[in-house]
Short mmCIF file of C-alpha atoms and ligand atoms in Angstrom, two decimals:
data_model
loop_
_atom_site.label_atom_id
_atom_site.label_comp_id
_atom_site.label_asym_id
_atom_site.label_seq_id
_atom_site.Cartn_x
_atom_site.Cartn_y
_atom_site.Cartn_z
CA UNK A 1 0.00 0.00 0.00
CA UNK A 2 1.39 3.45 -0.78
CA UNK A 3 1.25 6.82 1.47
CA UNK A 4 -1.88 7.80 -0.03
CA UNK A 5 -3.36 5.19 0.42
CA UNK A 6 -2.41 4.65 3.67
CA UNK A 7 -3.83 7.97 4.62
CA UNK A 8 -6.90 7.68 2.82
CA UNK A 9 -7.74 4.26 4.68
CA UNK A 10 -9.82 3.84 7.72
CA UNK A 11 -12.96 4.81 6.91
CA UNK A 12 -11.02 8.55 5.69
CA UNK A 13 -11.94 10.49 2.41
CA UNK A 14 -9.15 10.24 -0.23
CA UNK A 15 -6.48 12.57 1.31
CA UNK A 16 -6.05 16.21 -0.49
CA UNK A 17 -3.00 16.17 -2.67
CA UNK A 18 -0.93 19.64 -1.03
CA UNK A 19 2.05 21.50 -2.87
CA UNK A 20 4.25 23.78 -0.95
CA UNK A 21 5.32 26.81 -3.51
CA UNK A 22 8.32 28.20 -1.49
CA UNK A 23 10.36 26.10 0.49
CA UNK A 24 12.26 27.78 2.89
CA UNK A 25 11.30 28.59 6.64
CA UNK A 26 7.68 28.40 6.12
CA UNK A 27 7.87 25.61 3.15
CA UNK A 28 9.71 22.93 5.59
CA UNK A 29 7.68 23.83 8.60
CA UNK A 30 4.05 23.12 6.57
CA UNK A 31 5.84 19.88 5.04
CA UNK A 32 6.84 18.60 8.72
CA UNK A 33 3.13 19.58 9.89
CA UNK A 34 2.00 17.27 7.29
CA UNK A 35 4.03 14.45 7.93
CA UNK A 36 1.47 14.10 10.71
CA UNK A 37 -1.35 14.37 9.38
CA UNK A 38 -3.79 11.91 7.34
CA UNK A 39 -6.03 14.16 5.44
CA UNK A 40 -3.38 15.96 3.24
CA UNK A 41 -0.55 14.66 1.63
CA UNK A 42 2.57 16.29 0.58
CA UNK A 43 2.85 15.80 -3.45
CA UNK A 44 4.50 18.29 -4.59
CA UNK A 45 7.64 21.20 -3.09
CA UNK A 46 8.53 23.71 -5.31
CA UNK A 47 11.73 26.15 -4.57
CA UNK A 48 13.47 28.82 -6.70
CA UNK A 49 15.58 26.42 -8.83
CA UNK A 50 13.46 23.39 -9.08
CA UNK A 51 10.62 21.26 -7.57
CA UNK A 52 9.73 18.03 -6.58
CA UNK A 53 6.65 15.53 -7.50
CA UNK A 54 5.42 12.63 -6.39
CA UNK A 55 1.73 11.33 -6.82
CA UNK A 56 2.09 8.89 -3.69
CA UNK A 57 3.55 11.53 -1.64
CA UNK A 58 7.04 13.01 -1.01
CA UNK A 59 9.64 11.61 1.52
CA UNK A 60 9.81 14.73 4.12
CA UNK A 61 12.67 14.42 5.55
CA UNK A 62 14.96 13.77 2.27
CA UNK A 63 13.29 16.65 1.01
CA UNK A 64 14.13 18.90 3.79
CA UNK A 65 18.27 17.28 3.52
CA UNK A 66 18.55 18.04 -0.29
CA UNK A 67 17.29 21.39 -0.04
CA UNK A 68 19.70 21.98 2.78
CA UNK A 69 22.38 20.46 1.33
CA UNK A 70 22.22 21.29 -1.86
CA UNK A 71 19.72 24.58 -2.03
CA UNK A 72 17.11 22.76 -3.90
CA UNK A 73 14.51 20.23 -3.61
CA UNK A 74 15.02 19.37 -7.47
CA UNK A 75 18.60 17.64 -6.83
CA UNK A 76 16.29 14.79 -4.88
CA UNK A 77 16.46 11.46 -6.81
CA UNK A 78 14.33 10.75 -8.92
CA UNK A 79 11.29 13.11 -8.32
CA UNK A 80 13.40 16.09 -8.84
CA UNK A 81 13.89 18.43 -11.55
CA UNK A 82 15.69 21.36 -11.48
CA UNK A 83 14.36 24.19 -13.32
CA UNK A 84 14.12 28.28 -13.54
CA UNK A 85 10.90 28.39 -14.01
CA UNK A 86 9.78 26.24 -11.49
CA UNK A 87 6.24 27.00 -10.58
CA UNK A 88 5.00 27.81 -14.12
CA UNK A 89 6.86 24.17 -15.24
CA UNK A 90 5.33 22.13 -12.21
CA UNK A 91 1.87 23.81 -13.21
CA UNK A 92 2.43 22.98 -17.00
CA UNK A 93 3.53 19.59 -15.84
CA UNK A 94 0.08 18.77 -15.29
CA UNK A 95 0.84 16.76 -12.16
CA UNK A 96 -2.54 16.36 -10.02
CA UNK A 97 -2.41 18.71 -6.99
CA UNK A 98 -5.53 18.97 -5.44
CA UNK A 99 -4.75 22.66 -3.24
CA UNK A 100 -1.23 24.76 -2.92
CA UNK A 101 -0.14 26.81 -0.11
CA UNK A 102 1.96 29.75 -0.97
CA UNK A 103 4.81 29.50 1.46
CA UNK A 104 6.75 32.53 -1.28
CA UNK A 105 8.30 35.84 -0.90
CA UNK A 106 5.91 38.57 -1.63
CA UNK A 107 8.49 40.53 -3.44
CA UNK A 108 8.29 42.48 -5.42
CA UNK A 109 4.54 43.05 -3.66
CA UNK A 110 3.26 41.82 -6.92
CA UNK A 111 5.25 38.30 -6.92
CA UNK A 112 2.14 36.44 -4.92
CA UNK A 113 -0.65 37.79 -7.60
CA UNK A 114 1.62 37.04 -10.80
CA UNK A 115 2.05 33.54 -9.70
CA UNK A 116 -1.92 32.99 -8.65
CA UNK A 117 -2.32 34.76 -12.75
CA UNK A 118 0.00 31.87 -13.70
CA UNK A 119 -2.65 29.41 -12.30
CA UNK A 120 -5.32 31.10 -13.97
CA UNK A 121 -3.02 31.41 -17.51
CA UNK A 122 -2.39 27.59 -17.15
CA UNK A 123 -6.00 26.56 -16.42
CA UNK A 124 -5.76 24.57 -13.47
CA UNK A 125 -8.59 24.29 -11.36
CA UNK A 126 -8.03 23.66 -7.12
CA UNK A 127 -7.43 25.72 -4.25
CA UNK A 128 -4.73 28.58 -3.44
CA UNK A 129 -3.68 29.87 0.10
CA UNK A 130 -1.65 32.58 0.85
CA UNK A 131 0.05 34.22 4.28
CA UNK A 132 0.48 37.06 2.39
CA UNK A 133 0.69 39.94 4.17
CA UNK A 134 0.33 43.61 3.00
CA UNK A 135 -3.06 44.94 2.62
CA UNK A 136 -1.83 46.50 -1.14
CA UNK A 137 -1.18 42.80 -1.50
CA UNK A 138 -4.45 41.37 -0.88
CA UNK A 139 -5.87 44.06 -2.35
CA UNK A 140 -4.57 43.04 -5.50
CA UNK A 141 -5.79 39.69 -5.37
CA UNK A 142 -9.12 40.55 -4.66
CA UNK A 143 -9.17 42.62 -8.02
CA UNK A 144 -9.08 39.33 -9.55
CA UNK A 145 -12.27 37.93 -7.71
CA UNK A 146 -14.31 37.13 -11.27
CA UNK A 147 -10.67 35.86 -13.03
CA UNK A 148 -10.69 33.48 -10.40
CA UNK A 149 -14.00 32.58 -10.23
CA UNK A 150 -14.19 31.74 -14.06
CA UNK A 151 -11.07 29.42 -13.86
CA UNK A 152 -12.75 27.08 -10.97
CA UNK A 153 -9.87 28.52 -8.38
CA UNK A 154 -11.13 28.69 -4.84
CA UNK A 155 -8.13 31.49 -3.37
CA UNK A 156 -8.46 31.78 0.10
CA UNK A 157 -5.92 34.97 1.23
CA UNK A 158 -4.59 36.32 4.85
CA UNK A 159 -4.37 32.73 5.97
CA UNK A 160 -1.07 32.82 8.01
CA UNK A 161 -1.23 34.33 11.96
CA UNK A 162 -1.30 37.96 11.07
CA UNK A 163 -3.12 38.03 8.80
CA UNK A 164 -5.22 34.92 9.40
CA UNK A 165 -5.49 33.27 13.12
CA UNK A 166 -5.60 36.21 14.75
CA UNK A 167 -8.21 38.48 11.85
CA UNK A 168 -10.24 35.13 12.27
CA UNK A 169 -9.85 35.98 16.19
CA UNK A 170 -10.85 39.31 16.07
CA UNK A 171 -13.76 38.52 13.70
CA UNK A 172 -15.31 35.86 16.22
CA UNK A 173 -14.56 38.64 18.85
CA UNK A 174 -16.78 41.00 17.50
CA UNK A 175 -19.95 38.76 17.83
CA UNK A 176 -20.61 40.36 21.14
CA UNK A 177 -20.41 43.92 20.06
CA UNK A 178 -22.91 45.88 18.45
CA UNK A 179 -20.22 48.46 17.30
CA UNK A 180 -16.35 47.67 17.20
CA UNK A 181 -13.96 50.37 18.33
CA UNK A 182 -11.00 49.25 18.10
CA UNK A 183 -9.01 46.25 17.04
CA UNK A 184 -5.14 45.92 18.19
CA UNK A 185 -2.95 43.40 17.26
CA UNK A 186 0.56 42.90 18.79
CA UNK A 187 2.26 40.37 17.82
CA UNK A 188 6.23 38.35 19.43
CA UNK A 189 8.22 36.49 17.61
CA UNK A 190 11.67 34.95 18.60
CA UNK A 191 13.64 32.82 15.73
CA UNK A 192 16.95 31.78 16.62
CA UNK A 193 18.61 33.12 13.07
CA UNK A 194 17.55 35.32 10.64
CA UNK A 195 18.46 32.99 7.82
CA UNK A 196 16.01 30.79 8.49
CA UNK A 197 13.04 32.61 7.87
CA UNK A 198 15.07 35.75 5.07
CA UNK A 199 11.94 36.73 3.43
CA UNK A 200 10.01 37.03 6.71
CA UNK A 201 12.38 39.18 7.87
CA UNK A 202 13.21 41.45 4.74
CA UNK A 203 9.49 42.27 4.38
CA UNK A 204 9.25 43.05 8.12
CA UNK A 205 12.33 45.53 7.28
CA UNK A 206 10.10 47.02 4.42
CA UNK A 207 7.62 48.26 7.15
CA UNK A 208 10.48 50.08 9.28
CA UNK A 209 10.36 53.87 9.10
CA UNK A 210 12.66 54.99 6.09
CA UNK A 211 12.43 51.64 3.76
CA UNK A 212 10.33 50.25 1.56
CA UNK A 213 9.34 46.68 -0.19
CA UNK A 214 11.67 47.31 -2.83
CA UNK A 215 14.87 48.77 -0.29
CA UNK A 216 14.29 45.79 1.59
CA UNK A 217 14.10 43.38 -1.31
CA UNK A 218 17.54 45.16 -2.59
CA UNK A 219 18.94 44.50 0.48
CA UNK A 220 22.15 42.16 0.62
CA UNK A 221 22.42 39.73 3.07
CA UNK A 222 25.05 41.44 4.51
CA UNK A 223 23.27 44.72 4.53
CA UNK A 224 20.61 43.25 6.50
CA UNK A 225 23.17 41.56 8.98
CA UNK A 226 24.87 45.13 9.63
CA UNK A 227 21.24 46.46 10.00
CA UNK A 228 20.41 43.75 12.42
CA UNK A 229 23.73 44.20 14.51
CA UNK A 230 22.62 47.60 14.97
CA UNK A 231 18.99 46.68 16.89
CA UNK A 232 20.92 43.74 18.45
CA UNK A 233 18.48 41.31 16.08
CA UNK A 234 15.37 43.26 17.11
CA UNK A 235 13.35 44.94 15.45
CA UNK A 236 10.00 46.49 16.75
CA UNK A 237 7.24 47.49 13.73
CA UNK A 238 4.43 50.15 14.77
CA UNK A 239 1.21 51.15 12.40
CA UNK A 240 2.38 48.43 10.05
CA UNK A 241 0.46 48.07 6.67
CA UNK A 242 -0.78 44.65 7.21
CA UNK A 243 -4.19 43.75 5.45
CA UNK A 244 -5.70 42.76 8.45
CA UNK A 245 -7.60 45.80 8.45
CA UNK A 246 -9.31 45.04 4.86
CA UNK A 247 -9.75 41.98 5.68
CA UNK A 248 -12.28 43.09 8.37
CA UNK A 249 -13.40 45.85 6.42
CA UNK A 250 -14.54 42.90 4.13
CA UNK A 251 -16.02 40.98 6.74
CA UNK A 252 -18.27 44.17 7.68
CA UNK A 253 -16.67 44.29 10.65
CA UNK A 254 -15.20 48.01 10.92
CA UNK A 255 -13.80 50.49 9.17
CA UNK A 256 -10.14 49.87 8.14
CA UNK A 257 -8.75 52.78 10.26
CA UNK A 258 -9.67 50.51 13.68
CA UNK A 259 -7.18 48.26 13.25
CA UNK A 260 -3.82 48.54 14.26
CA UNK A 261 -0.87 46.11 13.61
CA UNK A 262 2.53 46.07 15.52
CA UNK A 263 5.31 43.39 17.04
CA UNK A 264 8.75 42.59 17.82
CA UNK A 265 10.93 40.12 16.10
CA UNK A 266 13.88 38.78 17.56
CA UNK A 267 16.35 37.55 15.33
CA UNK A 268 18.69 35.70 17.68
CA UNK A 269 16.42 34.30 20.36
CA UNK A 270 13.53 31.87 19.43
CA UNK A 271 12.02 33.13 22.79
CA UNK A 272 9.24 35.64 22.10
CA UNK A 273 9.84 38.76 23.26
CA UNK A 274 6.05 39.55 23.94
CA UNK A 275 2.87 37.44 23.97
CA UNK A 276 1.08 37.66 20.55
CA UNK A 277 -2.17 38.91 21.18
CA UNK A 278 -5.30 40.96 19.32
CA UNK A 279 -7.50 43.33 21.34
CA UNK A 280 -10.98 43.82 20.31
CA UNK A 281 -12.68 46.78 21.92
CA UNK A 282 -16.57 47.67 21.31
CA UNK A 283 -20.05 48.58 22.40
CA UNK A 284 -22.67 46.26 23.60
CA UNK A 285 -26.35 46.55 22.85
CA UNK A 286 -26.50 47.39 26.46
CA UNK A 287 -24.14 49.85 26.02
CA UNK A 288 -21.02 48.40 28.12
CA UNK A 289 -17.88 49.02 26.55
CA UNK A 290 -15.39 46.37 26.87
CA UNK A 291 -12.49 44.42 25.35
CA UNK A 292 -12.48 40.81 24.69
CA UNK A 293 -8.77 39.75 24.79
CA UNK A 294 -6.87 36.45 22.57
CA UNK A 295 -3.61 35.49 23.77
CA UNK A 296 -1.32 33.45 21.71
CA UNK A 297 0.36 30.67 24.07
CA UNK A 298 4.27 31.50 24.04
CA UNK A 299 5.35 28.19 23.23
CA UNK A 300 3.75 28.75 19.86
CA UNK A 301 5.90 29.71 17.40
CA UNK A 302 5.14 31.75 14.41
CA UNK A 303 5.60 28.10 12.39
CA UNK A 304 2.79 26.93 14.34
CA UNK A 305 0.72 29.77 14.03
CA UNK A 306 1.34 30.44 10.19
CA UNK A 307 0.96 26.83 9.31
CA UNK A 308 -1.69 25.52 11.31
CA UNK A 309 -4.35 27.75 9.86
CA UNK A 310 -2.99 27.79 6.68
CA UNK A 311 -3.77 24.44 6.27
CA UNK A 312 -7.00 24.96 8.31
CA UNK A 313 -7.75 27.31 5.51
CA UNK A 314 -7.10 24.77 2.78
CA UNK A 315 -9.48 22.28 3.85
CA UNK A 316 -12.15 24.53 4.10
CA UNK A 317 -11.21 26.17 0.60
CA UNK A 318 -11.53 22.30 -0.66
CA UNK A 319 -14.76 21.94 0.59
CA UNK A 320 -15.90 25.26 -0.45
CA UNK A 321 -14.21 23.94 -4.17
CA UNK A 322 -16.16 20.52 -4.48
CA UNK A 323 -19.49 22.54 -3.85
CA UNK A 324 -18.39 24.53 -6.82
CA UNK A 325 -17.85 28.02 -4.87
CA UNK A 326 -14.92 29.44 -6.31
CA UNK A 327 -13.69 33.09 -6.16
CA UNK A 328 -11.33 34.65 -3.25
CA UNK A 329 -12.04 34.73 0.40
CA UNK A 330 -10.25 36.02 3.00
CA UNK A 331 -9.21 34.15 6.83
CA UNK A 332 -12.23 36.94 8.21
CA UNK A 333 -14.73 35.04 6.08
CA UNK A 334 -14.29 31.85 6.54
CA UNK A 335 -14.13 29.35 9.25
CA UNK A 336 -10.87 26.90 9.47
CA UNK A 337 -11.41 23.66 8.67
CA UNK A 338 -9.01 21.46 11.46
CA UNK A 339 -7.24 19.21 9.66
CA UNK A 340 -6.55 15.60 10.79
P1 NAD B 401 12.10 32.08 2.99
O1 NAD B 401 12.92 33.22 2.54
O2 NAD B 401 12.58 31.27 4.15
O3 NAD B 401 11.84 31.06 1.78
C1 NAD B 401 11.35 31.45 0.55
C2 NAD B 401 11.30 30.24 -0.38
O4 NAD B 401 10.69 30.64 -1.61
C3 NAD B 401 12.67 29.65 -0.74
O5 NAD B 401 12.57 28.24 -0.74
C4 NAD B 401 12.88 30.13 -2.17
O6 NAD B 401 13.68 29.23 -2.94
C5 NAD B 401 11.46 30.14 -2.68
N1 NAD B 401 11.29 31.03 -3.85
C6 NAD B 401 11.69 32.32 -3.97
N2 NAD B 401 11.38 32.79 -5.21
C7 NAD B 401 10.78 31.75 -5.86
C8 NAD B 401 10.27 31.59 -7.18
N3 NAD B 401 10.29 32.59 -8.06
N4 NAD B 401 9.75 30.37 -7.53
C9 NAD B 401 9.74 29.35 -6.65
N5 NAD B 401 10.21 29.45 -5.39
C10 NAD B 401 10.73 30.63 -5.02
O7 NAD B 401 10.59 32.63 3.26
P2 NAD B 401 9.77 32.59 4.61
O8 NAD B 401 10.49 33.43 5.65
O9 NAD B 401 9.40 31.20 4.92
O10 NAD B 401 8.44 33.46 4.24
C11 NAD B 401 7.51 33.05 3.26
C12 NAD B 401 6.35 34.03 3.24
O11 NAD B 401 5.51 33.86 4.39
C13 NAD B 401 6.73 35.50 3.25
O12 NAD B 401 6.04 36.17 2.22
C14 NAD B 401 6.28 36.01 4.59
O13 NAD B 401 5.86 37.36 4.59
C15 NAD B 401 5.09 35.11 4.86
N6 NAD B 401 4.77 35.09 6.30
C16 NAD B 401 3.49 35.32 6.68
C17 NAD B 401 3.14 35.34 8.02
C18 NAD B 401 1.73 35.59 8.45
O14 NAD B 401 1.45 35.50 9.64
N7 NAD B 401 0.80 35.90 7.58
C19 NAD B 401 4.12 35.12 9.00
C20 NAD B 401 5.42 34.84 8.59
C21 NAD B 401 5.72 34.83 7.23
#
């Protein structure tokens, strides 16, 4: 019997066949989170100079080695193929991939939308999920709501912590308001290197006062070591332009100005240096003000928190797919979907 089939035994539904665009910090922590699980299987990993297929699922670990060995997932024997283009050839491939989550850079801030056009171009039909996290960003995507409803593509965006757990947070929050003042969301988070998670951190430095996407994209690594020795490997973002706040604009939930986005990331210390948490303040029918509070535990770590709901995200986006609802939704829309 083979890993899908494995999976999809015991009374389960055939398991949904996942692809991991991006396969760096993000990438390897949703392709250990699946190791675990039976309703998703890892087919396909896709990185900057290759991918990897493999209908009856990938081995995770060797996966994880060759890209860290060798900086690429298509050096691994013999499901690898090493490539340029790697996303458009995996999509042309044809290979069946039921859902994708994008674990990519979103730089330049128009990367993530140019690869979901690429789906569209290429006429697959499935589910996308993004972590993506500038409101410009999402913006952008949902400009393409009725391109992505006519190719059969059910997009669900925001779907990381923040944006995702913590919008979906605030959005449950709200229930017991009749009007929502305010809705503030801090978030910690401690890696132990910078490397591990580069893109995380260069589009963090894009919100700091005096760059941009594009500085920060430009950035050497060295340039953003000798920033980072600077802060001692912290840096603390205020008022950032995170599309939290259009998310629950969306959702009906207040105006975009009421949200608020901030954190600290240290670099060198996978200890968080402050609980992640959102604070949603409003008005009861009674007229009580009042703030519901949701506290992150601090053992989580943004991995967890990023990868969990993304694929919580997917498997509702699946289900929302095989009733033939397709479109773009965002994490303040939707209910998760836990994923077994
Ligand atoms: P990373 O730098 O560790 O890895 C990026 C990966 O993408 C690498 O494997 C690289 O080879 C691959 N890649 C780059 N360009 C590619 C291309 N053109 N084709 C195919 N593959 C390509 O990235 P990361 O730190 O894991 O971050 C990934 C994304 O997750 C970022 O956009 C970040 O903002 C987002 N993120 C979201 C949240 C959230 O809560 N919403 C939290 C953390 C990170």
């Amino acid at each position: 019997m083979n890993a899908e089939q494995l999976k999809s035994s015991n009374n389960f539904p055939p398991a949904i066949r996942v692809g991991v665009l991006g396969f760096g910090g993000l990438g390897q922590a949703a392709a250990k989170l699946l190791a675990a699980k039976r309703e998703m299987i890892l087919v396909a990993a896709v990185d900057q100079k290759g991918y990897a297929y493999a209908a009856e699922g990938l081995n995770i670990q060797e996966c994880i080695a060759t890209y860290q060995s060798q900086g690429s997932v298509g050096y691994l024997e013999p499901v690898g193929n090493l490539t340029n283009h790697s996303i458009q050839d995996l999509i042309e491939s044809a290979h069946p991939v039921d859902g994708y989550f994008l674990a990519l850079p979103n730089l330049p801030n128009d990367f993530i939308p140019s690869v979901a056009k690429e789906f569209i171009k290429a006429g697959w039909r499935g589910v996308l999920v993004d972590a993506i996290k500038r409101t410009s960003a999402v913006e952008q995507l949902l400009a393409m709501k009725e391109e992505l409803q006519a190719a059969g593509i059910t997009y669900m965006t925001g779907c990381g912590a923040t944006p995702g757990l913590l919008t979906a947070a605030a959005a449950l929050a709200a229930q017991s308001y009749a009007e929502i003042h305010q809705v503030e969301i801090t978030f910690g988070v401690g890696i132990a290197n910078w490397e591990a998670y580069r893109a995380t951190v260069r589009e963090d430095i894009g919100h700091m006062p005096g760059y941009t996407v594009e500085a920060a994209r430009a950035m050497t690594d060295a340039e953003v070591e000798a920033l980072l020795d600077k802060t001692n490997g912290v840096l603390t973002l205020e008022n950032m332009e995170h599309a939290d706040d259009v998310m629950l604009e969306i959702a009906g939930i207040c105006d975009r100005d009421r949200v608020t986005v901030g954190g600290v990331v240290d670099t060198r210390n996978p200890k968080k240096p402050l609980s992640t948490n959102v604070k949603v303040t409003g008005r009861t029918f009674e007229g009580k003000i009042s703030t519901h509070t949701f506290t992150l535990g601090d053992e989580t770590s943004m991995a967890a928190n990023v990868c969990g709901p993304a694929f919580g995200y997917l498997k509702a986006g699946t289900q929302l797919h095989q009733r033939g609802v397709y479109g773009i939704f965002t994490a303040a829309e939707i209910m998760p979907q836990f994923v077994r």
